[in-house]
């Protein structure tokens, strides 16, 4: 059976099983062996490495070279995720926007400590959905209850709130130079703000001339290596691509059940080779596309004892913290970068995957998943 047929079968099976939001099981399934995608006999490109849902999950992670064992005491209710959505990684920390925390849940992989940053006073979070972190550690959090982008410094001190009543309903945010690209789901557009002042620079995504190029229920966005803005349109079952100045480029995907199509797309991330990763809450997986929009593979679908995703949302790519997970990978599997995926329900609320190749395995010379140098 071909990889494509197995993928379609898993996809249709996931749709058939999706009848509602089931209550999460009491315990996460125990992994007895390494789980790879695609499945044998195809050459592996992705390995599931770890799951983070509460403070105890930090015990499984050891930096290459080893850290001393760190035993946590009795787990507290506040030391666990409640309803996560967005995720990013910075300075050896997995940072999760937890809408029911509410706040930023921080898994520190070096100290192996868990904390929840909720803010205080004028900076208290109410329903954080996504977070982006600048090079200097500044954090930008989209809060859909406050209808604002909240700004904090590296030490979690509140700095500012961008937006006001009826101006914006921010869902996701990305940083490019001095700009903040903010997804406004209510007004079906992207607002571009000055990251230091919050002043509106311009908007794009709504066209009175060509409705086909207009956004509908945009939810998440990512910035590609070319600087273009890739925006998930949950309402249109596709990804829209715009230039940094807001000029429409093209669409990717459409509604459907076949590979490369979408049913409920949510999170999106871009790697350094131009590959696009899009989570789908209906298919329970993440699909990977090449820089031309062609489907390459998918991973995370439930079934056959694989570490399944449950209503996946946020997706993030990380190159800087690979060393922290090398001890969890197969000794022969060489990790190029990490893929973080958030599930809104279930035991595997933040799954970490490694993208790479297995030593000694023959990979096709024309393989589309081969990394390409950045331009």
mmCIF file of C-alpha atoms in Angstrom:
data_model
loop_
_atom_site.group_PDB
_atom_site.id
_atom_site.type_symbol
_atom_site.label_atom_id
_atom_site.label_comp_id
_atom_site.label_asym_id
_atom_site.label_seq_id
_atom_site.Cartn_x
_atom_site.Cartn_y
_atom_site.Cartn_z
ATOM 1 C CA UNK A 1 0.000 0.000 0.000
ATOM 2 C CA UNK A 2 1.418 3.398 -0.970
ATOM 3 C CA UNK A 3 2.136 6.180 1.499
ATOM 4 C CA UNK A 4 -0.575 8.288 -0.130
ATOM 5 C CA UNK A 5 -3.217 5.534 0.294
ATOM 6 C CA UNK A 6 -2.279 4.950 3.926
ATOM 7 C CA UNK A 7 -2.452 8.705 4.537
ATOM 8 C CA UNK A 8 -5.903 9.029 2.905
ATOM 9 C CA UNK A 9 -7.191 6.045 4.882
ATOM 10 C CA UNK A 10 -6.001 7.539 8.164
ATOM 11 C CA UNK A 11 -7.470 10.895 7.190
ATOM 12 C CA UNK A 12 -10.922 9.482 6.443
ATOM 13 C CA UNK A 13 -10.812 7.391 9.601
ATOM 14 C CA UNK A 14 -10.103 10.481 11.674
ATOM 15 C CA UNK A 15 -13.079 12.288 10.143
ATOM 16 C CA UNK A 16 -15.384 9.358 10.812
ATOM 17 C CA UNK A 17 -14.375 9.260 14.461
ATOM 18 C CA UNK A 18 -14.681 13.008 15.009
ATOM 19 C CA UNK A 19 -18.147 13.313 16.598
ATOM 20 C CA UNK A 20 -17.363 15.758 19.378
ATOM 21 C CA UNK A 21 -14.895 16.788 22.042
ATOM 22 C CA UNK A 22 -14.353 13.764 24.255
ATOM 23 C CA UNK A 23 -13.247 14.112 27.838
ATOM 24 C CA UNK A 24 -9.473 13.644 28.167
ATOM 25 C CA UNK A 25 -8.323 10.277 29.532
ATOM 26 C CA UNK A 26 -6.920 10.163 33.027
ATOM 27 C CA UNK A 27 -3.421 9.198 31.921
ATOM 28 C CA UNK A 28 -1.357 9.578 28.777
ATOM 29 C CA UNK A 29 -0.537 6.380 26.917
ATOM 30 C CA UNK A 30 2.896 4.981 27.655
ATOM 31 C CA UNK A 31 5.221 4.885 24.664
ATOM 32 C CA UNK A 32 7.141 1.610 24.508
ATOM 33 C CA UNK A 33 9.041 2.256 21.296
ATOM 34 C CA UNK A 34 10.038 5.127 19.053
ATOM 35 C CA UNK A 35 7.260 6.443 16.833
ATOM 36 C CA UNK A 36 8.192 7.667 13.363
ATOM 37 C CA UNK A 37 6.445 9.305 10.417
ATOM 38 C CA UNK A 38 5.949 8.242 7.727
ATOM 39 C CA UNK A 39 5.531 4.670 8.888
ATOM 40 C CA UNK A 40 7.669 1.769 7.678
ATOM 41 C CA UNK A 41 8.612 0.732 5.077
ATOM 42 C CA UNK A 42 8.942 4.409 4.093
ATOM 43 C CA UNK A 43 12.093 6.196 5.241
ATOM 44 C CA UNK A 44 11.455 8.076 8.522
ATOM 45 C CA UNK A 45 11.561 11.884 8.537
ATOM 46 C CA UNK A 46 9.821 12.755 11.826
ATOM 47 C CA UNK A 47 10.133 11.200 15.286
ATOM 48 C CA UNK A 48 7.852 11.890 18.233
ATOM 49 C CA UNK A 49 10.141 12.909 21.115
ATOM 50 C CA UNK A 50 8.197 14.200 24.119
ATOM 51 C CA UNK A 51 4.899 15.428 25.513
ATOM 52 C CA UNK A 52 4.335 18.344 27.892
ATOM 53 C CA UNK A 53 1.083 18.799 29.793
ATOM 54 C CA UNK A 54 2.211 19.351 33.381
ATOM 55 C CA UNK A 55 5.262 19.909 35.557
ATOM 56 C CA UNK A 56 6.074 16.201 35.837
ATOM 57 C CA UNK A 57 6.690 15.946 32.110
ATOM 58 C CA UNK A 58 9.861 17.987 32.581
ATOM 59 C CA UNK A 59 11.455 14.955 34.240
ATOM 60 C CA UNK A 60 11.750 13.210 30.850
ATOM 61 C CA UNK A 61 13.993 15.845 29.279
ATOM 62 C CA UNK A 62 17.754 15.811 29.734
ATOM 63 C CA UNK A 63 20.205 18.000 27.910
ATOM 64 C CA UNK A 64 22.827 16.180 25.847
ATOM 65 C CA UNK A 65 25.673 15.550 28.265
ATOM 66 C CA UNK A 66 23.175 15.006 31.063
ATOM 67 C CA UNK A 67 21.527 16.933 33.837
ATOM 68 C CA UNK A 68 21.157 15.614 37.347
ATOM 69 C CA UNK A 69 17.855 13.885 38.032
ATOM 70 C CA UNK A 70 15.287 16.338 39.315
ATOM 71 C CA UNK A 71 12.320 14.921 41.226
ATOM 72 C CA UNK A 72 9.187 17.009 41.613
ATOM 73 C CA UNK A 73 6.963 16.814 44.620
ATOM 74 C CA UNK A 74 3.238 16.137 44.489
ATOM 75 C CA UNK A 75 1.787 17.724 41.361
ATOM 76 C CA UNK A 76 -0.353 20.797 41.886
ATOM 77 C CA UNK A 77 -3.421 21.598 39.834
ATOM 78 C CA UNK A 78 -1.884 24.928 38.818
ATOM 79 C CA UNK A 79 1.205 23.120 37.518
ATOM 80 C CA UNK A 80 -0.624 21.831 34.449
ATOM 81 C CA UNK A 81 -2.013 23.173 31.199
ATOM 82 C CA UNK A 82 -5.761 23.744 31.007
ATOM 83 C CA UNK A 83 -6.712 24.915 27.509
ATOM 84 C CA UNK A 84 -3.562 25.647 25.485
ATOM 85 C CA UNK A 85 -3.551 27.105 21.981
ATOM 86 C CA UNK A 86 -0.347 28.862 20.841
ATOM 87 C CA UNK A 87 3.244 27.812 21.463
ATOM 88 C CA UNK A 88 6.770 29.049 20.871
ATOM 89 C CA UNK A 89 10.249 28.267 22.147
ATOM 90 C CA UNK A 90 12.907 30.657 23.436
ATOM 91 C CA UNK A 91 16.012 30.400 25.594
ATOM 92 C CA UNK A 92 15.477 26.695 26.433
ATOM 93 C CA UNK A 93 11.869 27.350 27.411
ATOM 94 C CA UNK A 94 8.636 26.079 25.882
ATOM 95 C CA UNK A 95 6.135 28.909 26.254
ATOM 96 C CA UNK A 96 2.442 28.096 25.819
ATOM 97 C CA UNK A 97 -0.483 30.507 25.631
ATOM 98 C CA UNK A 98 -3.063 28.889 27.938
ATOM 99 C CA UNK A 99 -6.455 30.549 27.464
ATOM 100 C CA UNK A 100 -7.907 29.027 30.621
ATOM 101 C CA UNK A 101 -4.808 29.417 32.815
ATOM 102 C CA UNK A 102 -5.062 32.122 32.022
ATOM 103 C CA UNK A 103 -1.524 33.103 31.150
ATOM 104 C CA UNK A 104 1.731 31.952 29.615
ATOM 105 C CA UNK A 105 2.726 28.499 30.829
ATOM 106 C CA UNK A 106 6.508 28.168 30.841
ATOM 107 C CA UNK A 107 8.316 24.814 30.763
ATOM 108 C CA UNK A 108 11.971 25.573 31.529
ATOM 109 C CA UNK A 109 13.940 22.660 30.090
ATOM 110 C CA UNK A 110 17.210 23.594 31.784
ATOM 111 C CA UNK A 111 15.969 24.095 35.344
ATOM 112 C CA UNK A 112 13.086 21.697 34.716
ATOM 113 C CA UNK A 113 10.643 24.013 36.438
ATOM 114 C CA UNK A 114 7.108 24.982 35.476
ATOM 115 C CA UNK A 115 5.611 28.441 35.959
ATOM 116 C CA UNK A 116 2.510 30.347 34.903
ATOM 117 C CA UNK A 117 2.814 34.039 34.040
ATOM 118 C CA UNK A 118 -0.577 35.761 34.230
ATOM 119 C CA UNK A 119 0.428 39.401 34.642
ATOM 120 C CA UNK A 120 -1.033 41.767 37.194
ATOM 121 C CA UNK A 121 -2.950 45.030 37.305
ATOM 122 C CA UNK A 122 -3.267 46.537 33.839
ATOM 123 C CA UNK A 123 -1.238 43.663 32.412
ATOM 124 C CA UNK A 124 -3.373 40.782 33.678
ATOM 125 C CA UNK A 125 -4.240 38.314 30.935
ATOM 126 C CA UNK A 126 -7.820 37.179 30.453
ATOM 127 C CA UNK A 127 -7.806 34.878 27.423
ATOM 128 C CA UNK A 128 -4.340 34.626 25.849
ATOM 129 C CA UNK A 129 -4.369 32.757 22.547
ATOM 130 C CA UNK A 130 -0.943 33.181 20.928
ATOM 131 C CA UNK A 131 2.486 34.562 21.779
ATOM 132 C CA UNK A 132 5.487 35.792 19.789
ATOM 133 C CA UNK A 133 8.907 36.548 21.284
ATOM 134 C CA UNK A 134 11.328 39.094 19.863
ATOM 135 C CA UNK A 135 15.115 38.731 19.778
ATOM 136 C CA UNK A 136 15.471 40.850 22.929
ATOM 137 C CA UNK A 137 12.970 38.696 24.833
ATOM 138 C CA UNK A 138 9.990 41.043 24.499
ATOM 139 C CA UNK A 139 6.757 39.043 24.471
ATOM 140 C CA UNK A 140 3.668 39.953 22.465
ATOM 141 C CA UNK A 141 0.497 38.150 23.553
ATOM 142 C CA UNK A 142 -2.856 38.235 21.732
ATOM 143 C CA UNK A 143 -5.733 38.335 24.224
ATOM 144 C CA UNK A 144 -9.187 37.792 22.696
ATOM 145 C CA UNK A 145 -11.069 38.733 25.877
ATOM 146 C CA UNK A 146 -9.285 42.077 26.219
ATOM 147 C CA UNK A 147 -9.176 42.594 22.425
ATOM 148 C CA UNK A 148 -5.595 43.745 22.781
ATOM 149 C CA UNK A 149 -2.017 42.734 22.105
ATOM 150 C CA UNK A 150 -0.275 42.730 25.500
ATOM 151 C CA UNK A 151 3.443 43.494 25.669
ATOM 152 C CA UNK A 152 5.837 42.206 28.367
ATOM 153 C CA UNK A 153 9.595 42.432 28.746
ATOM 154 C CA UNK A 154 11.974 39.501 29.148
ATOM 155 C CA UNK A 155 11.392 39.536 32.902
ATOM 156 C CA UNK A 156 7.582 39.326 32.424
ATOM 157 C CA UNK A 157 6.957 42.930 33.486
ATOM 158 C CA UNK A 158 4.005 44.527 31.699
ATOM 159 C CA UNK A 159 4.950 47.248 29.214
ATOM 160 C CA UNK A 160 1.916 48.170 27.113
ATOM 161 C CA UNK A 161 -1.413 47.139 25.597
ATOM 162 C CA UNK A 162 -2.088 47.759 21.899
ATOM 163 C CA UNK A 163 -5.650 48.105 20.635
ATOM 164 C CA UNK A 164 -8.942 49.282 22.056
ATOM 165 C CA UNK A 165 -12.657 48.556 22.060
ATOM 166 C CA UNK A 166 -14.005 47.585 18.619
ATOM 167 C CA UNK A 167 -10.599 48.247 17.006
ATOM 168 C CA UNK A 168 -9.302 44.695 16.780
ATOM 169 C CA UNK A 169 -9.887 41.119 17.920
ATOM 170 C CA UNK A 170 -6.346 39.749 17.803
ATOM 171 C CA UNK A 171 -5.807 36.010 17.478
ATOM 172 C CA UNK A 172 -2.193 35.659 16.357
ATOM 173 C CA UNK A 173 0.889 37.861 16.048
ATOM 174 C CA UNK A 174 4.229 37.628 14.220
ATOM 175 C CA UNK A 175 7.300 39.871 14.322
ATOM 176 C CA UNK A 176 9.199 41.122 11.267
ATOM 177 C CA UNK A 177 11.754 43.852 11.856
ATOM 178 C CA UNK A 178 9.950 46.795 13.456
ATOM 179 C CA UNK A 179 6.533 45.477 12.504
ATOM 180 C CA UNK A 180 3.913 43.379 14.262
ATOM 181 C CA UNK A 181 1.586 41.490 11.945
ATOM 182 C CA UNK A 182 -1.624 40.860 13.905
ATOM 183 C CA UNK A 183 -4.490 38.636 12.743
ATOM 184 C CA UNK A 184 -7.874 40.306 13.338
ATOM 185 C CA UNK A 185 -10.480 37.549 13.122
ATOM 186 C CA UNK A 186 -13.464 39.843 13.674
ATOM 187 C CA UNK A 187 -12.661 42.261 10.849
ATOM 188 C CA UNK A 188 -11.227 39.538 8.572
ATOM 189 C CA UNK A 189 -7.902 41.297 8.047
ATOM 190 C CA UNK A 190 -4.325 41.686 9.217
ATOM 191 C CA UNK A 191 -3.319 44.845 11.042
ATOM 192 C CA UNK A 192 0.325 45.900 10.832
ATOM 193 C CA UNK A 193 1.514 47.773 13.920
ATOM 194 C CA UNK A 194 4.745 49.451 14.929
ATOM 195 C CA UNK A 195 6.101 47.018 17.499
ATOM 196 C CA UNK A 196 7.434 49.740 19.808
ATOM 197 C CA UNK A 197 4.458 52.092 19.885
ATOM 198 C CA UNK A 198 1.556 49.923 18.752
ATOM 199 C CA UNK A 199 0.629 52.552 16.176
ATOM 200 C CA UNK A 200 -1.273 51.204 13.181
ATOM 201 C CA UNK A 201 0.822 51.308 10.000
ATOM 202 C CA UNK A 202 -1.622 49.755 7.532
ATOM 203 C CA UNK A 203 -4.136 46.929 7.073
ATOM 204 C CA UNK A 204 -4.607 44.284 4.422
ATOM 205 C CA UNK A 205 -6.707 41.231 3.627
ATOM 206 C CA UNK A 206 -10.026 42.839 2.708
ATOM 207 C CA UNK A 207 -10.772 43.628 -0.923
ATOM 208 C CA UNK A 208 -13.969 45.240 -2.159
ATOM 209 C CA UNK A 209 -12.824 44.668 -5.730
ATOM 210 C CA UNK A 210 -11.926 40.962 -5.597
ATOM 211 C CA UNK A 211 -13.678 38.959 -2.888
ATOM 212 C CA UNK A 212 -11.666 35.878 -3.816
ATOM 213 C CA UNK A 213 -8.561 37.621 -2.487
ATOM 214 C CA UNK A 214 -10.267 38.663 0.765
ATOM 215 C CA UNK A 215 -9.612 36.863 4.038
ATOM 216 C CA UNK A 216 -12.427 35.082 5.864
ATOM 217 C CA UNK A 217 -12.012 34.142 9.523
ATOM 218 C CA UNK A 218 -8.205 34.319 9.567
ATOM 219 C CA UNK A 219 -6.820 32.605 12.653
ATOM 220 C CA UNK A 220 -3.047 32.138 12.498
ATOM 221 C CA UNK A 221 -0.103 33.407 10.507
ATOM 222 C CA UNK A 222 3.592 32.780 9.904
ATOM 223 C CA UNK A 223 6.384 34.626 8.114
ATOM 224 C CA UNK A 224 8.297 32.693 5.464
ATOM 225 C CA UNK A 225 12.000 32.829 4.674
ATOM 226 C CA UNK A 226 11.063 35.082 1.733
ATOM 227 C CA UNK A 227 9.422 37.570 4.104
ATOM 228 C CA UNK A 228 5.931 36.824 2.781
ATOM 229 C CA UNK A 229 3.022 36.457 5.201
ATOM 230 C CA UNK A 230 1.180 33.118 5.233
ATOM 231 C CA UNK A 231 -2.288 33.303 6.812
ATOM 232 C CA UNK A 232 -4.616 30.441 7.720
ATOM 233 C CA UNK A 233 -8.210 31.151 6.714
ATOM 234 C CA UNK A 234 -10.261 28.745 8.787
ATOM 235 C CA UNK A 235 -13.464 30.070 7.201
ATOM 236 C CA UNK A 236 -12.173 29.532 3.658
ATOM 237 C CA UNK A 237 -10.353 26.218 4.315
ATOM 238 C CA UNK A 238 -7.054 27.450 2.887
ATOM 239 C CA UNK A 239 -3.841 29.404 3.414
ATOM 240 C CA UNK A 240 -3.472 32.868 1.861
ATOM 241 C CA UNK A 241 -0.071 34.324 1.003
ATOM 242 C CA UNK A 242 0.672 38.063 0.904
ATOM 243 C CA UNK A 243 3.811 40.156 0.463
ATOM 244 C CA UNK A 244 5.105 42.082 3.499
ATOM 245 C CA UNK A 245 3.292 45.151 2.133
ATOM 246 C CA UNK A 246 -0.019 43.309 1.923
ATOM 247 C CA UNK A 247 -0.204 42.458 -1.777
ATOM 248 C CA UNK A 248 -1.988 39.185 -2.483
ATOM 249 C CA UNK A 249 0.221 36.427 -3.952
ATOM 250 C CA UNK A 250 -1.738 33.166 -4.009
ATOM 251 C CA UNK A 251 -3.798 30.598 -2.106
ATOM 252 C CA UNK A 252 -2.879 27.102 -0.924
ATOM 253 C CA UNK A 253 -5.386 24.306 -0.381
ATOM 254 C CA UNK A 254 -9.170 24.063 -0.426
ATOM 255 C CA UNK A 255 -12.004 22.334 1.423
ATOM 256 C CA UNK A 256 -11.938 18.551 1.162
ATOM 257 C CA UNK A 257 -10.705 15.259 2.560
ATOM 258 C CA UNK A 258 -7.795 14.483 0.237
ATOM 259 C CA UNK A 259 -4.118 15.171 0.981
ATOM 260 C CA UNK A 260 -3.410 18.871 0.610
ATOM 261 C CA UNK A 261 -6.994 19.865 1.388
ATOM 262 C CA UNK A 262 -8.379 21.211 4.673
ATOM 263 C CA UNK A 263 -11.407 20.745 6.924
ATOM 264 C CA UNK A 264 -10.556 22.916 9.941
ATOM 265 C CA UNK A 265 -7.077 24.429 9.504
ATOM 266 C CA UNK A 266 -5.663 26.240 12.535
ATOM 267 C CA UNK A 267 -1.946 26.643 13.266
ATOM 268 C CA UNK A 268 0.840 27.337 10.788
ATOM 269 C CA UNK A 269 4.636 27.459 10.817
ATOM 270 C CA UNK A 270 7.386 27.839 8.205
ATOM 271 C CA UNK A 271 10.835 26.252 8.340
ATOM 272 C CA UNK A 272 14.086 27.610 6.897
ATOM 273 C CA UNK A 273 13.737 25.515 3.756
ATOM 274 C CA UNK A 274 10.392 27.050 2.818
ATOM 275 C CA UNK A 275 8.262 24.117 3.965
ATOM 276 C CA UNK A 276 4.850 25.000 5.399
ATOM 277 C CA UNK A 277 3.294 23.126 8.346
ATOM 278 C CA UNK A 278 -0.474 23.455 8.855
ATOM 279 C CA UNK A 279 -2.460 21.797 11.648
ATOM 280 C CA UNK A 280 -6.023 20.656 11.043
ATOM 281 C CA UNK A 281 -8.364 20.182 14.008
ATOM 282 C CA UNK A 282 -10.692 17.931 11.992
ATOM 283 C CA UNK A 283 -8.031 15.671 10.459
ATOM 284 C CA UNK A 284 -6.151 15.576 13.796
ATOM 285 C CA UNK A 285 -2.824 16.024 12.033
ATOM 286 C CA UNK A 286 -0.256 18.421 10.628
ATOM 287 C CA UNK A 287 0.276 18.520 6.869
ATOM 288 C CA UNK A 288 3.615 19.570 5.374
ATOM 289 C CA UNK A 289 3.788 21.396 2.023
ATOM 290 C CA UNK A 290 6.769 22.376 -0.102
ATOM 291 C CA UNK A 291 7.467 25.951 -1.211
ATOM 292 C CA UNK A 292 5.202 25.414 -4.241
ATOM 293 C CA UNK A 293 2.265 24.321 -2.112
ATOM 294 C CA UNK A 294 2.544 20.615 -2.959
ATOM 295 C CA UNK A 295 1.661 18.181 -0.168
ATOM 296 C CA UNK A 296 4.704 16.261 1.098
ATOM 297 C CA UNK A 297 3.438 14.247 4.064
ATOM 298 C CA UNK A 298 1.334 14.420 7.223
ATOM 299 C CA UNK A 299 1.938 13.324 10.804
ATOM 300 C CA UNK A 300 0.102 13.046 14.102
ATOM 301 C CA UNK A 301 -3.111 11.359 12.967
ATOM 302 C CA UNK A 302 -4.663 9.122 15.662
ATOM 303 C CA UNK A 303 -4.784 5.345 15.593
ATOM 304 C CA UNK A 304 -2.521 2.283 15.832
ATOM 305 C CA UNK A 305 -1.095 3.425 19.198
ATOM 306 C CA UNK A 306 0.638 6.460 17.669
ATOM 307 C CA UNK A 307 0.881 9.595 19.839
ATOM 308 C CA UNK A 308 -2.270 11.138 18.379
ATOM 309 C CA UNK A 309 -3.133 14.815 18.298
ATOM 310 C CA UNK A 310 -6.471 16.033 19.667
ATOM 311 C CA UNK A 311 -7.867 19.224 18.103
ATOM 312 C CA UNK A 312 -4.383 20.503 17.183
ATOM 313 C CA UNK A 313 -3.957 24.277 17.111
ATOM 314 C CA UNK A 314 -0.620 26.091 17.432
ATOM 315 C CA UNK A 315 2.461 24.885 15.532
ATOM 316 C CA UNK A 316 6.026 26.157 15.960
ATOM 317 C CA UNK A 317 9.450 25.369 14.465
ATOM 318 C CA UNK A 318 12.628 25.617 16.545
ATOM 319 C CA UNK A 319 16.276 25.216 15.531
ATOM 320 C CA UNK A 320 17.995 26.550 18.653
ATOM 321 C CA UNK A 321 17.060 23.908 21.235
ATOM 322 C CA UNK A 322 17.651 20.648 19.362
ATOM 323 C CA UNK A 323 20.417 19.636 21.793
ATOM 324 C CA UNK A 324 17.898 19.472 24.646
ATOM 325 C CA UNK A 325 16.071 16.625 22.904
ATOM 326 C CA UNK A 326 18.873 14.592 21.331
ATOM 327 C CA UNK A 327 18.866 12.061 24.171
ATOM 328 C CA UNK A 328 15.192 11.328 23.456
ATOM 329 C CA UNK A 329 15.743 10.572 19.768
ATOM 330 C CA UNK A 330 16.816 7.289 18.236
ATOM 331 C CA UNK A 331 20.648 7.273 18.324
ATOM 332 C CA UNK A 332 20.729 6.985 14.531
ATOM 333 C CA UNK A 333 18.131 9.683 13.892
ATOM 334 C CA UNK A 334 19.767 13.045 13.103
ATOM 335 C CA UNK A 335 17.453 15.924 14.052
ATOM 336 C CA UNK A 336 17.519 19.041 11.870
ATOM 337 C CA UNK A 337 14.857 20.991 13.753
ATOM 338 C CA UNK A 338 12.021 20.607 16.245
ATOM 339 C CA UNK A 339 8.286 20.798 15.540
ATOM 340 C CA UNK A 340 6.013 21.749 18.445
ATOM 341 C CA UNK A 341 2.268 21.076 18.160
ATOM 342 C CA UNK A 342 -0.429 22.048 20.666
ATOM 343 C CA UNK A 343 -3.528 19.881 21.217
ATOM 344 C CA UNK A 344 -6.426 21.692 22.875
ATOM 345 C CA UNK A 345 -7.690 18.480 24.501
ATOM 346 C CA UNK A 346 -6.306 15.139 25.625
ATOM 347 C CA UNK A 347 -3.128 14.120 27.454
ATOM 348 C CA UNK A 348 -0.625 15.191 24.770
ATOM 349 C CA UNK A 349 -1.190 18.933 25.040
ATOM 350 C CA UNK A 350 2.194 19.983 23.673
ATOM 351 C CA UNK A 351 3.947 17.392 21.537
ATOM 352 C CA UNK A 352 7.545 17.817 20.410
ATOM 353 C CA UNK A 353 8.686 16.093 17.212
ATOM 354 C CA UNK A 354 12.106 15.947 15.596
ATOM 355 C CA UNK A 355 12.492 16.459 11.840
ATOM 356 C CA UNK A 356 15.512 14.767 10.289
ATOM 357 C CA UNK A 357 16.978 11.615 8.764
ATOM 358 C CA UNK A 358 18.059 8.185 9.927
ATOM 359 C CA UNK A 359 21.686 7.254 9.426
ATOM 360 C CA UNK A 360 22.189 4.271 7.143
ATOM 361 C CA UNK A 361 18.786 4.631 5.484
ATOM 362 C CA UNK A 362 18.576 5.182 1.742
ATOM 363 C CA UNK A 363 16.545 8.299 1.001
ATOM 364 C CA UNK A 364 15.433 8.985 -2.597
ATOM 365 C CA UNK A 365 17.767 11.433 -4.324
ATOM 366 C CA UNK A 366 14.822 13.502 -5.546
ATOM 367 C CA UNK A 367 13.003 13.527 -2.219
ATOM 368 C CA UNK A 368 10.939 16.693 -1.872
ATOM 369 C CA UNK A 369 11.476 16.743 1.896
ATOM 370 C CA UNK A 370 15.188 17.329 1.313
ATOM 371 C CA UNK A 371 16.307 20.568 2.949
ATOM 372 C CA UNK A 372 17.070 23.434 0.599
ATOM 373 C CA UNK A 373 19.438 26.330 1.296
ATOM 374 C CA UNK A 374 17.802 29.634 2.099
ATOM 375 C CA UNK A 375 18.062 32.217 -0.695
#
